[in-house]
CSV table of C-alpha atoms in Angstrom, one decimal:
chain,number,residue,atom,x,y,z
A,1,UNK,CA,-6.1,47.4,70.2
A,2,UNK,CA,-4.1,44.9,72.0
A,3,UNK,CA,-1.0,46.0,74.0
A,4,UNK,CA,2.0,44.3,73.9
A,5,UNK,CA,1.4,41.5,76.7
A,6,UNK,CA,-1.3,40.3,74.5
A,7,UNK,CA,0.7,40.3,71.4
A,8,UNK,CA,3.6,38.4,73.1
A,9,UNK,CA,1.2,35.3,74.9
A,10,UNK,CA,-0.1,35.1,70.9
A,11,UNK,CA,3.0,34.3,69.4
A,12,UNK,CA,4.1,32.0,72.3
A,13,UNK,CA,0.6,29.8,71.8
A,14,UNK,CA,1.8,29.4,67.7
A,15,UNK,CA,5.3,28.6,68.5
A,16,UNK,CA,4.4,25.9,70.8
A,17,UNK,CA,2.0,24.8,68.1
A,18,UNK,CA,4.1,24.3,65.1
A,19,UNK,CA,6.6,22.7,67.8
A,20,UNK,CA,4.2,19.8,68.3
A,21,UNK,CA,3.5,19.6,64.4
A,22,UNK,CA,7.0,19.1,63.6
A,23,UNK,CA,7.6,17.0,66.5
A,24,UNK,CA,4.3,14.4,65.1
A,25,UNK,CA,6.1,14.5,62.1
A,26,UNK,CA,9.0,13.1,63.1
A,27,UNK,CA,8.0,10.6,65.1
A,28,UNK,CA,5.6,9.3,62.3
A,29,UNK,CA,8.7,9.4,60.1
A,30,UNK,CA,10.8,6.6,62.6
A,31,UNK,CA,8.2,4.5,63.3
A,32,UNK,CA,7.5,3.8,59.5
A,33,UNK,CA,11.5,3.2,59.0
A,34,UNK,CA,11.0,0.9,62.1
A,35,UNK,CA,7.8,-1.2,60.4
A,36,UNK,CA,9.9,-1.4,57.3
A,37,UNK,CA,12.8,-2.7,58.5
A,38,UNK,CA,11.2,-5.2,60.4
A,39,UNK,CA,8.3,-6.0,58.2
A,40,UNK,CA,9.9,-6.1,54.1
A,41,UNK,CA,6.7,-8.1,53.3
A,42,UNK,CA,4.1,-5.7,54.6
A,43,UNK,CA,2.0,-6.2,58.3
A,44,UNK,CA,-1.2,-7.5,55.9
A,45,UNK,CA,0.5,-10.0,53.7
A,46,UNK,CA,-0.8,-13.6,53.6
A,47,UNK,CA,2.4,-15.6,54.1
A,48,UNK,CA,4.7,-14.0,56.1
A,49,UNK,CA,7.4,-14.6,58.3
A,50,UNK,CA,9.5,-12.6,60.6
A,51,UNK,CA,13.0,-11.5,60.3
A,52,UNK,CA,14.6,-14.7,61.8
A,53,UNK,CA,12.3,-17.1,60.0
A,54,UNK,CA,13.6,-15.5,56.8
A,55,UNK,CA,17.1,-15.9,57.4
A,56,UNK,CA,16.6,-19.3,58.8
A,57,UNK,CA,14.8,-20.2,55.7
A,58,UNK,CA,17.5,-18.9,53.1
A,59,UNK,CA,20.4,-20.6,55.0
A,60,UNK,CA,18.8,-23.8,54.6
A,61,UNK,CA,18.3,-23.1,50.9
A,62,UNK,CA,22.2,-21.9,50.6
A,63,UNK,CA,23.2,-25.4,52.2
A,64,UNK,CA,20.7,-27.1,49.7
A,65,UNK,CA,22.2,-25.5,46.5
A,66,UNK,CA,26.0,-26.1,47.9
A,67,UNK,CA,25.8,-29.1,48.5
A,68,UNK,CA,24.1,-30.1,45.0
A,69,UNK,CA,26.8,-27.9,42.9
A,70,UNK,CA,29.3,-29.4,44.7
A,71,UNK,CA,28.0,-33.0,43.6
A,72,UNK,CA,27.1,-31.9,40.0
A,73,UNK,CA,30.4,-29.8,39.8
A,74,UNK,CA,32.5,-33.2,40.4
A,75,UNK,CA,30.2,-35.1,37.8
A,76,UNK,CA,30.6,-32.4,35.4
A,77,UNK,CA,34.9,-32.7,35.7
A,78,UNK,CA,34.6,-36.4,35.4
A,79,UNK,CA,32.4,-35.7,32.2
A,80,UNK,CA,35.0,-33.0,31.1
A,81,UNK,CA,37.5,-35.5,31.4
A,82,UNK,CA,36.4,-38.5,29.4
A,83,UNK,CA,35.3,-36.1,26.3
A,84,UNK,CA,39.1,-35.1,26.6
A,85,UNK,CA,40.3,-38.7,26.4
A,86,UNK,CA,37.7,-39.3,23.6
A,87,UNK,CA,39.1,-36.2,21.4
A,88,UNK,CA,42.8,-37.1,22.2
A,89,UNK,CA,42.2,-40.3,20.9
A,90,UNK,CA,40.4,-39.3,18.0
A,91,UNK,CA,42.8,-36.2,17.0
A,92,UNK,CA,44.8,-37.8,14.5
A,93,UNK,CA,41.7,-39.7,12.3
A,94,UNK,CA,40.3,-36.4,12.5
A,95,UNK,CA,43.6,-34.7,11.2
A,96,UNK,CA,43.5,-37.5,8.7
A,97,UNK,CA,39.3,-36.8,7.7
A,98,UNK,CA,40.3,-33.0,7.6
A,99,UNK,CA,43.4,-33.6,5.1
A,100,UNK,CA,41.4,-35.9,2.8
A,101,UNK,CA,38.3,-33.4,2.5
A,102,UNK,CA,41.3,-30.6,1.7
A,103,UNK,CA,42.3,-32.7,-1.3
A,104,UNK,CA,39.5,-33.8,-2.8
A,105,UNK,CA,37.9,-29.7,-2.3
A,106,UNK,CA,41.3,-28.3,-4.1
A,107,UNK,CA,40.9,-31.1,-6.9
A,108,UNK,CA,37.5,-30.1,-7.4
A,109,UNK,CA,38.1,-26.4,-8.0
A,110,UNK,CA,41.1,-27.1,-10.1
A,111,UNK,CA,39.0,-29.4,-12.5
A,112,UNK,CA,35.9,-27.0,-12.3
A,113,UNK,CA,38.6,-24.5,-13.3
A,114,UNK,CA,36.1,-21.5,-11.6
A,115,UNK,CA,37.3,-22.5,-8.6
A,116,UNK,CA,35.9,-19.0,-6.0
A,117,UNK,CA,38.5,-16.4,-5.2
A,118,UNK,CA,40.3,-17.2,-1.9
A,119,UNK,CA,40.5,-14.3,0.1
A,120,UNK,CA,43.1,-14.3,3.1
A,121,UNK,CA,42.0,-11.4,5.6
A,122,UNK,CA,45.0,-9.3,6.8
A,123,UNK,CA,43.0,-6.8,8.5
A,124,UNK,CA,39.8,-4.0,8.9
A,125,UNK,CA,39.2,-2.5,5.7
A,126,UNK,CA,40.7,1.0,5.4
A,127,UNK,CA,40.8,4.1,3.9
A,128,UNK,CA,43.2,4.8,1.1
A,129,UNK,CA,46.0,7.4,2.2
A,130,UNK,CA,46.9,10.7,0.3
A,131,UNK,CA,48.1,10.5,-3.4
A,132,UNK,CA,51.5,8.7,-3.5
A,133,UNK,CA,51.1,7.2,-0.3
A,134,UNK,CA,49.3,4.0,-1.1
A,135,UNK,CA,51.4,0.8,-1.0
A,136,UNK,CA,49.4,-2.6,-2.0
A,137,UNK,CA,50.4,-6.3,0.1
A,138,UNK,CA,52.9,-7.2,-1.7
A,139,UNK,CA,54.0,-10.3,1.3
A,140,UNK,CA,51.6,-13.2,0.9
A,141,UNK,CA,51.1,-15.4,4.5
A,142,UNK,CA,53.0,-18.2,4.9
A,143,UNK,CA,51.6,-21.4,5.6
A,144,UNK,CA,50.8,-23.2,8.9
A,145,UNK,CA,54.1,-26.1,9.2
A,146,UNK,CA,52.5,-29.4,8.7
A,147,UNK,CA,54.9,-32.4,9.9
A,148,UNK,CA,53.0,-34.9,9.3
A,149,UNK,CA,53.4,-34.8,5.5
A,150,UNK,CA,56.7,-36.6,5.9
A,151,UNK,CA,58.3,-36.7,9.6
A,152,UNK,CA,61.4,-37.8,8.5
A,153,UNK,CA,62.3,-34.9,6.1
A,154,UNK,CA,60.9,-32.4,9.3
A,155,UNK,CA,63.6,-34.5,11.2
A,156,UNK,CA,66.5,-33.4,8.9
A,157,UNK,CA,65.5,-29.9,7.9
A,158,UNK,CA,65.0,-29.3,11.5
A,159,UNK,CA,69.0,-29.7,11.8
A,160,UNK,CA,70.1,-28.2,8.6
A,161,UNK,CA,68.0,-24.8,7.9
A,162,UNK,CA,69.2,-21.9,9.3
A,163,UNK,CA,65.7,-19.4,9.9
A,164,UNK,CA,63.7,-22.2,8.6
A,165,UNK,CA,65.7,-21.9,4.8
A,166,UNK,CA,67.8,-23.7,2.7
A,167,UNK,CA,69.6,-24.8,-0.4
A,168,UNK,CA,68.2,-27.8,-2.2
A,169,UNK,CA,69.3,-29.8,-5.3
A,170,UNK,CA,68.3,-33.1,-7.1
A,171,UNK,CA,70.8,-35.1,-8.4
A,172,UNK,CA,71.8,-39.0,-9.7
A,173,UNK,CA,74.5,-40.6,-10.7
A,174,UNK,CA,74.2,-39.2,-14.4
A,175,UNK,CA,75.1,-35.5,-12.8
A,176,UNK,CA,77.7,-36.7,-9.7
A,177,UNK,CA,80.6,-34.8,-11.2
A,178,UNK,CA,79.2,-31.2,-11.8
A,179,UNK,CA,77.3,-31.8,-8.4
A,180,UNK,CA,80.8,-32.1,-6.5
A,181,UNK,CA,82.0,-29.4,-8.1
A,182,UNK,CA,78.9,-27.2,-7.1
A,183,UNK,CA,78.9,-28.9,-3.3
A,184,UNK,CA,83.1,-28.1,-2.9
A,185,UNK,CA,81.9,-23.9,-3.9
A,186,UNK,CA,79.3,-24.4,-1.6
A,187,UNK,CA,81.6,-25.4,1.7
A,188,UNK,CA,84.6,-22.9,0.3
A,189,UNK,CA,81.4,-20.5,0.5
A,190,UNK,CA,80.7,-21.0,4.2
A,191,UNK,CA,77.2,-21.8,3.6
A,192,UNK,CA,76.3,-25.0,6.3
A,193,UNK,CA,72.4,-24.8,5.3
A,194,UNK,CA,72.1,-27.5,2.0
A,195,UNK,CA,70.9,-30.6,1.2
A,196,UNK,CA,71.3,-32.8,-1.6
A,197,UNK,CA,68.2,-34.9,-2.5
A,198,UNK,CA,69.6,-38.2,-3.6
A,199,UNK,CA,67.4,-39.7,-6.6
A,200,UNK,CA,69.7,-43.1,-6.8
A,201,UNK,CA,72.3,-45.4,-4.2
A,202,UNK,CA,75.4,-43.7,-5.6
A,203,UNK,CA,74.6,-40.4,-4.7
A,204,UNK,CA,73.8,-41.8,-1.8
A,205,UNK,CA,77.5,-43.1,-1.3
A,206,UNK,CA,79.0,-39.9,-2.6
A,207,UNK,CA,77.5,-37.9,0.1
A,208,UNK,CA,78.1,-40.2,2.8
A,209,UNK,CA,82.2,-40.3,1.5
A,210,UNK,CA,81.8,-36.6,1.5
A,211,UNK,CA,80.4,-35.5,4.3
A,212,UNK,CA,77.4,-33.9,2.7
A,213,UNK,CA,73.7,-33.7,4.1
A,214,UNK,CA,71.4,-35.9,2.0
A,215,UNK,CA,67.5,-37.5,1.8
A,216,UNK,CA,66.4,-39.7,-0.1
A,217,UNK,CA,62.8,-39.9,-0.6
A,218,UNK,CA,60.9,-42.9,0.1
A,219,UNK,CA,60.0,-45.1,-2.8
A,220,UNK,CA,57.5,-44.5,-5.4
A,221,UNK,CA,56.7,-46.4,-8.8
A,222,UNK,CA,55.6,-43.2,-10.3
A,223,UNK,CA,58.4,-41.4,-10.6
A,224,UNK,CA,61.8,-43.6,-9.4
A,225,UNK,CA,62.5,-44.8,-13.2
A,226,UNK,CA,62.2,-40.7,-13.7
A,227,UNK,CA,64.7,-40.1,-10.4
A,228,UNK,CA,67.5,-43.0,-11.1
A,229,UNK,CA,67.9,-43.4,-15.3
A,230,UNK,CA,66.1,-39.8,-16.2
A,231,UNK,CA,68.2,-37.1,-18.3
A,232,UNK,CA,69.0,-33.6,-16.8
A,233,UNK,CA,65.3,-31.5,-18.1
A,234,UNK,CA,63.7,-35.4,-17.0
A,235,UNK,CA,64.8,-35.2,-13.2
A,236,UNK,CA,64.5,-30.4,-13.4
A,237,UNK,CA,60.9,-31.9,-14.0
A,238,UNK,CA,60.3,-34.2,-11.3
A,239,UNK,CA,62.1,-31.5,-8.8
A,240,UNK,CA,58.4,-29.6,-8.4
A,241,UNK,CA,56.9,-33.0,-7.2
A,242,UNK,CA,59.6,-33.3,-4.2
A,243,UNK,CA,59.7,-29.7,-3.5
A,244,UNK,CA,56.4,-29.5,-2.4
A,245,UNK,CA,56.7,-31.6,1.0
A,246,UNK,CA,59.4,-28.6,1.9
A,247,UNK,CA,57.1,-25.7,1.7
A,248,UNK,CA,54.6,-28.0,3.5
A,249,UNK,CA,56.6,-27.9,6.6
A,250,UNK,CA,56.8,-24.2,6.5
A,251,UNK,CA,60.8,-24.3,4.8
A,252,UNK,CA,61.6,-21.5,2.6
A,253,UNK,CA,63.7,-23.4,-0.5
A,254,UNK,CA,66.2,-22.4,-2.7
A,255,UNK,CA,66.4,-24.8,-5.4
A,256,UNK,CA,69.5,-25.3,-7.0
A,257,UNK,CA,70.8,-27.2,-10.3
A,258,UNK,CA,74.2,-29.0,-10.2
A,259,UNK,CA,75.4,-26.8,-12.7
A,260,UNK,CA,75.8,-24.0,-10.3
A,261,UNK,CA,79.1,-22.7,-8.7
A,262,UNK,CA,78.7,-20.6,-5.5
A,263,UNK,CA,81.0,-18.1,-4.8
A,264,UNK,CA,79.0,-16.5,-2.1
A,265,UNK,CA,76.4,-17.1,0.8
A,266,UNK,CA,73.1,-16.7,-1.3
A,267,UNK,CA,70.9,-15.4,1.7
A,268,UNK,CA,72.3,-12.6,2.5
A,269,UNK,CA,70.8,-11.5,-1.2
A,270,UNK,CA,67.5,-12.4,-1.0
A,271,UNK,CA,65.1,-10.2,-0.2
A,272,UNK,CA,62.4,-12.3,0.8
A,273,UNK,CA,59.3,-10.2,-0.7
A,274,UNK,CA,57.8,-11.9,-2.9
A,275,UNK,CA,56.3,-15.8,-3.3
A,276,UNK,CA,59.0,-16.7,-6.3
A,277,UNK,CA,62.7,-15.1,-6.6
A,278,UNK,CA,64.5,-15.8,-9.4
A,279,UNK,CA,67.1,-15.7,-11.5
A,280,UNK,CA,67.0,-14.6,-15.0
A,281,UNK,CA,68.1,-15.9,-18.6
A,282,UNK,CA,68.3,-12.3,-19.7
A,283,UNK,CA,71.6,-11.1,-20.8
A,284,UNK,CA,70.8,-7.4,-20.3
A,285,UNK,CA,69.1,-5.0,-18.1
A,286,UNK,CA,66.4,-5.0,-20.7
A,287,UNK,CA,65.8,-8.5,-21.5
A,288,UNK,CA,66.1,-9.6,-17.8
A,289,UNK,CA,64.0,-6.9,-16.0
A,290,UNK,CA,61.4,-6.2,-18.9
A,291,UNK,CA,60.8,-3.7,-21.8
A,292,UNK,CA,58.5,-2.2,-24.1
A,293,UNK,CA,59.2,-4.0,-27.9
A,294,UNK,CA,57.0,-2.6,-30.6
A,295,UNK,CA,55.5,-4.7,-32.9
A,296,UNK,CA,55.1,-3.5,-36.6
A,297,UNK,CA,53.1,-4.2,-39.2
A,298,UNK,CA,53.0,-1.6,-42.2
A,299,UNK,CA,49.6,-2.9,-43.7
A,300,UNK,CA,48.4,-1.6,-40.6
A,301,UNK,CA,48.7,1.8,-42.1
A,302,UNK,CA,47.9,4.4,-39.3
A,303,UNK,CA,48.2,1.7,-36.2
A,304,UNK,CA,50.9,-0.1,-37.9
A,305,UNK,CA,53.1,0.1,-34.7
A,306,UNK,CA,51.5,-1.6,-31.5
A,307,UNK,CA,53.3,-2.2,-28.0
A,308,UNK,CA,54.5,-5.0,-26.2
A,309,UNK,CA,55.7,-5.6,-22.9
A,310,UNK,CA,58.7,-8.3,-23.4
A,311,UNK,CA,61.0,-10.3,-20.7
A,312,UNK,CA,63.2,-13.2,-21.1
A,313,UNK,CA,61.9,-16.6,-19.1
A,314,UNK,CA,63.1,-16.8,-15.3
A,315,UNK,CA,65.3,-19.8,-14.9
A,316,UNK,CA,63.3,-22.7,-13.6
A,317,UNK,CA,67.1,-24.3,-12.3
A,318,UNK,CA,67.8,-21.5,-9.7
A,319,UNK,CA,64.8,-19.5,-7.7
A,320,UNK,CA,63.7,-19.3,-4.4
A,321,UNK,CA,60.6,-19.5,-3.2
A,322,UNK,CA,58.8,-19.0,0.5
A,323,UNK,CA,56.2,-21.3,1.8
A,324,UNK,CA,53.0,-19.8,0.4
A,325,UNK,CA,50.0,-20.6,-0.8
A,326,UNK,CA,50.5,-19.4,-4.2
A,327,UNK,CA,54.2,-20.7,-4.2
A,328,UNK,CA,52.7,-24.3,-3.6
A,329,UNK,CA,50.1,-24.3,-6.1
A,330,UNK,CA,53.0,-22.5,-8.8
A,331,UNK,CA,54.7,-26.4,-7.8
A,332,UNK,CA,51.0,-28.1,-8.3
A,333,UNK,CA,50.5,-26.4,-11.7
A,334,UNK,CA,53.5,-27.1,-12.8
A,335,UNK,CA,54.0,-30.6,-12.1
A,336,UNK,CA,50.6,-31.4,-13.5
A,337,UNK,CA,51.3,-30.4,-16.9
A,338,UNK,CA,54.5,-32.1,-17.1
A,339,UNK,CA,53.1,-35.5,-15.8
A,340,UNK,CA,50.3,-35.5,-18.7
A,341,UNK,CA,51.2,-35.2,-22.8
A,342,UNK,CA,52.0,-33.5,-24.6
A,343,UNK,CA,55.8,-33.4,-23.6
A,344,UNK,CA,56.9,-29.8,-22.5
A,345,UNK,CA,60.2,-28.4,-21.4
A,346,UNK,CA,59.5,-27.7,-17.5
A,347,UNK,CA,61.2,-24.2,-17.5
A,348,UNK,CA,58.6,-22.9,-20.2
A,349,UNK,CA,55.9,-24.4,-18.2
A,350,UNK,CA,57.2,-22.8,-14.9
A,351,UNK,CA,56.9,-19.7,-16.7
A,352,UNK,CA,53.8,-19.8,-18.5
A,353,UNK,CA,52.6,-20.3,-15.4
A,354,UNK,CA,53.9,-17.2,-13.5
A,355,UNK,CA,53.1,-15.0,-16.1
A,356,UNK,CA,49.9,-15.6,-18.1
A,357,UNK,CA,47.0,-13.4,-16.8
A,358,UNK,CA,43.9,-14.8,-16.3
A,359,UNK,CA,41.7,-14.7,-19.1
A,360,UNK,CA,38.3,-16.5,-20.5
A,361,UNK,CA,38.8,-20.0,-20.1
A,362,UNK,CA,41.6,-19.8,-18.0
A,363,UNK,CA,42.7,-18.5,-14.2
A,364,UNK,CA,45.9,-17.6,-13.8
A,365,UNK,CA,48.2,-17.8,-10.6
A,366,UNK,CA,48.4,-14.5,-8.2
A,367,UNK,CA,51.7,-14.9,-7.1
A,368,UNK,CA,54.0,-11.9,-6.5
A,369,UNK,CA,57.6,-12.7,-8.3
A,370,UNK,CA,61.0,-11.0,-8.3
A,371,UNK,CA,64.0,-10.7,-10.6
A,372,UNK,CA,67.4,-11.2,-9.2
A,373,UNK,CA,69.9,-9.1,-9.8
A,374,UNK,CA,71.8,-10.4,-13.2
A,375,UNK,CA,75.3,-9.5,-12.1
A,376,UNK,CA,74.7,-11.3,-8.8
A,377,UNK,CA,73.3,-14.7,-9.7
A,378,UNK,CA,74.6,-14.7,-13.3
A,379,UNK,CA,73.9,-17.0,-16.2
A,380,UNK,CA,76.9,-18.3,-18.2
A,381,UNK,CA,75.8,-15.6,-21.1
A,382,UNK,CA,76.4,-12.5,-19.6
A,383,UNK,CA,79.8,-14.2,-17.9
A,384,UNK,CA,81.0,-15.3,-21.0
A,385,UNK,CA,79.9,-13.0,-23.5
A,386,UNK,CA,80.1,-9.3,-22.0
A,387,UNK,CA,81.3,-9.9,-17.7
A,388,UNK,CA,84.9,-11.6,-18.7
A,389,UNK,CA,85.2,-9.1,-21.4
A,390,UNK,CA,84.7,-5.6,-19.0
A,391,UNK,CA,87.7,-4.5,-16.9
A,392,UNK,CA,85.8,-3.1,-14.3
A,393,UNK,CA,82.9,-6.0,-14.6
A,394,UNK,CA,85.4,-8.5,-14.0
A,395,UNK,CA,86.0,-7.5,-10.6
A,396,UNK,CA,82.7,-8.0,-9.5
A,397,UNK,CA,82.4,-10.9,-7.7
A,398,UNK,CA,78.5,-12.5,-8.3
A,399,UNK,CA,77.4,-14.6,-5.8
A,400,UNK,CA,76.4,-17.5,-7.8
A,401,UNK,CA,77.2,-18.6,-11.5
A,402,UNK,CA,74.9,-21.0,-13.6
A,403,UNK,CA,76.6,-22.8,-16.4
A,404,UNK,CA,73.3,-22.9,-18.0
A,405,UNK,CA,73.8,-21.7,-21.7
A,406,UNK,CA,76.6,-24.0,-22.4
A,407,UNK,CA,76.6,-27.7,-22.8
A,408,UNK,CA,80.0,-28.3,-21.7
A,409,UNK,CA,79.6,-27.6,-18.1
A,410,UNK,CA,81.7,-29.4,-16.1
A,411,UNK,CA,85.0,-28.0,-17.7
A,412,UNK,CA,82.9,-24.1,-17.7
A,413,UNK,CA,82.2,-24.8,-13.9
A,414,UNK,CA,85.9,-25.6,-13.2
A,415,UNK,CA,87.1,-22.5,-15.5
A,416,UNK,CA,84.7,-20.6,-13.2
A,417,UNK,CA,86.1,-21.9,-9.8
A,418,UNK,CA,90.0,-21.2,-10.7
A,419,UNK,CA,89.1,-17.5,-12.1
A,420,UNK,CA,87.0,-16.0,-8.9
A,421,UNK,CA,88.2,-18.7,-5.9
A,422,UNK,CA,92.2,-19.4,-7.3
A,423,UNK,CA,93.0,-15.5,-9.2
A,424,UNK,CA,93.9,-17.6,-12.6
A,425,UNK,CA,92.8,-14.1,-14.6
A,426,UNK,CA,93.1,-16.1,-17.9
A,427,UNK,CA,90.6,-19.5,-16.4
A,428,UNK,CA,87.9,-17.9,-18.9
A,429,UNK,CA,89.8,-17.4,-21.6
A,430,UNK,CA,90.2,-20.5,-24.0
A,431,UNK,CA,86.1,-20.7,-24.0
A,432,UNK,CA,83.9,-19.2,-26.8
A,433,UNK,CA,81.5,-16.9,-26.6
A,434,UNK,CA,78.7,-19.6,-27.1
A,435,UNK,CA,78.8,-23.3,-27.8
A,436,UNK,CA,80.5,-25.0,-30.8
């Protein structure tokens, strides 16, 4: 049994062992952190250079490839430029290629009549909300301003729209005395944003005499005879032709007869909602806004009685309509069928056209439309017939009046203009209900 010298002189012996071990260890460990660093390549591979041969040989190549992107990057901004110069010069024949190709695509689907559903995207698809929540698009998009349909017109409604609307009539010669009674309401009215179209030189001359904003449209055989000689429903027709270039530009119109007396600014009344505002011939709540009339027929027996949704036609002499798509081809639609026989009255075409659904054979118009209040922009029925009649109705004060169901106008329009502007209480008096 060893004593305890011999045990201690073991255990110094395996301490100065395991010393060494660790010791080889660690030196092993630098010197292969040392042949790394200086050796990435490996000591045994075929083409190798040292550390200063490397770096010499990728500054040369750094110089190369500077030097060439520097010469191709000037090339390459030369090239940039001309193609610039070549599309600037080209812009407006393209403009010109892109609006022909439009046309002749639109007449195609309207005389294949299955024209494919446009579809305007207004967003990611989404979930409908809890019951009672939903609300559809009611706001169609409004177009994208093109100036170069007429640059001239862009010109003037530039100056006279206020928030890119305004008030817009049609007139000749035939119409000059109800249309300066309707342009006087219009400046006693404070509204600044109008603008007569003149069809013919003396209208012309009357606005110049009376400091009113006119255009006249540049000439065309088509539809001057039409503009200068035509009746009142001949030139209300031609009014959808012309109206078009202002939705073009991205102008929300108002389209106005001359049989019209304003007694207040319209556009603070309009609610802007919908593609077509209008006013309506209906006399009543129910024959302006809409109503169920039931149809009956007693050899029916047991279904003797069916329903019917009834309203009476919007007036195609006072609506307003924002620069849509769908308000555009409402003008397109319209003015077609009145330029081709048979002869049709242009406000039962404007409606006909708003308000027959599509159905086999036919595709009808999607365009959102909105009834005006009747006591607001009234007709001369519901004036003459029930308003003047009403104590209490007779101190509303609408904000426009259309002489429209009564062919003496001019003396209606000047009643109308001494009983709300001048307080005559008895202006509307001596008139009948209707016409003689």
């Amino acid at each position: 049994m060893a004593g305890p010298g011999g045990r201690r002189s073991t255990n110094a012996s395996q301490s100065m062992r395991g010393s060494r071990i660790v010791f080889a260890i660690v030196i092993g460990i630098l010197l292969g952190c040392i042949f790394a660093i200086l050796y990435p390549h490996g000591l045994f591979s075929g083409d190798f250079y040292s550390a200063s041969q490397l770096q010499s040989r990728r500054r040369s190549k750094s110089d190369v490839q500077i030097g060439s992107a520097s010469c191709e990057s000037t090339e390459r901004v030369s090239m940039l430029k001309a193609d610039i110069a070549d599309l600037s010069n080209s812009n407006d024949e393209l403009k010109m290629q892109v609006r022909d190709l439009t046309k002749k695509l639109q007449a195609a689907e309207q005389k294949n009549g299955q024209a494919e559903q446009q579809v305007v995207v207004v967003g990611e698809p989404q979930k409908a909300g809890l019951f009672g929540t939903v609300k559809g698009i009611r706001i169609n998009p409004t177009v994208l301003p093109d100036e170069t349909v007429n640059p001239r017109l862009a010109k003037i409604l530039e100056k006279i729209a206020v928030r890119k609307e305004l008030i817009v009539a049609l007139a000749n010669s035939n119409v000059k005395a109800m249309l300066e009674v309707s342009v006087s309401s219009i400046k006693k009215s404070g509204i600044s944003n109008y603008l007569v179209v003149a069809l013919d030189d003396g209208i012309v001359d009357f606005c110049k005499e009376n400091d009113v904003p006119f255009y006249m449209r540049d000439p065309d055989e088509g539809i001057d005879s039409v503009a200068k000689s035509g009746t009142n429903h001949a030139v209300s027709g031609l009014k959808f032709r012309i109206l078009r270039e202002f939705l073009q530009l991205g102008y929300s119109v108002l389209l106005s007869d001359v049989d019209i007396v304003y007694l207040q600014n319209p556009f603070d009344h309009i609610y802007r909602d919908s593609d077509v505002e209008s006013m309506s011939d209906g006399h009543d709540n129910m024959t302006a806004y809409g109503y169920n009339d039931v149809f009956d027929e007693p050899a029916m027996g047991w279904a003797r009685y069916a329903h019917t949704m009834r309203i009476w036609v919007y007036n195609s002499g006072f609506f307003y309509l924002r620069p849509t798509i769908s308000a555009i081809e409402l003008l397109d639609r319209v003015a077609d069928r009145l330029s081709h026989p048979p002869p049709a009255w242009d406000q039962a075409v404007f409606n006909e056209e708003l308000f027959f659904p599509s159905h086999p054979g036919y595709i009808g118009l999607h365009a959102s439309r909105r009834t005006m209040d009747r006591y607001l922009f009234m007709n001369s029925k519901a004036l003459f017939k029930e308003v003047r009649k009403d104590t209490n109705l007779k101190e509303l004060k609408p904000v426009i009046v259309h002489v429209n169901y009564h062919p003496d106008k001019l003396p209606r329009m000047k009643a109308v203009v001494d009983f709300y502007f001048n307080g005559k209480q008895d202006a509307l008096d001596p008139f009948p209900d209707g016409s003689d």
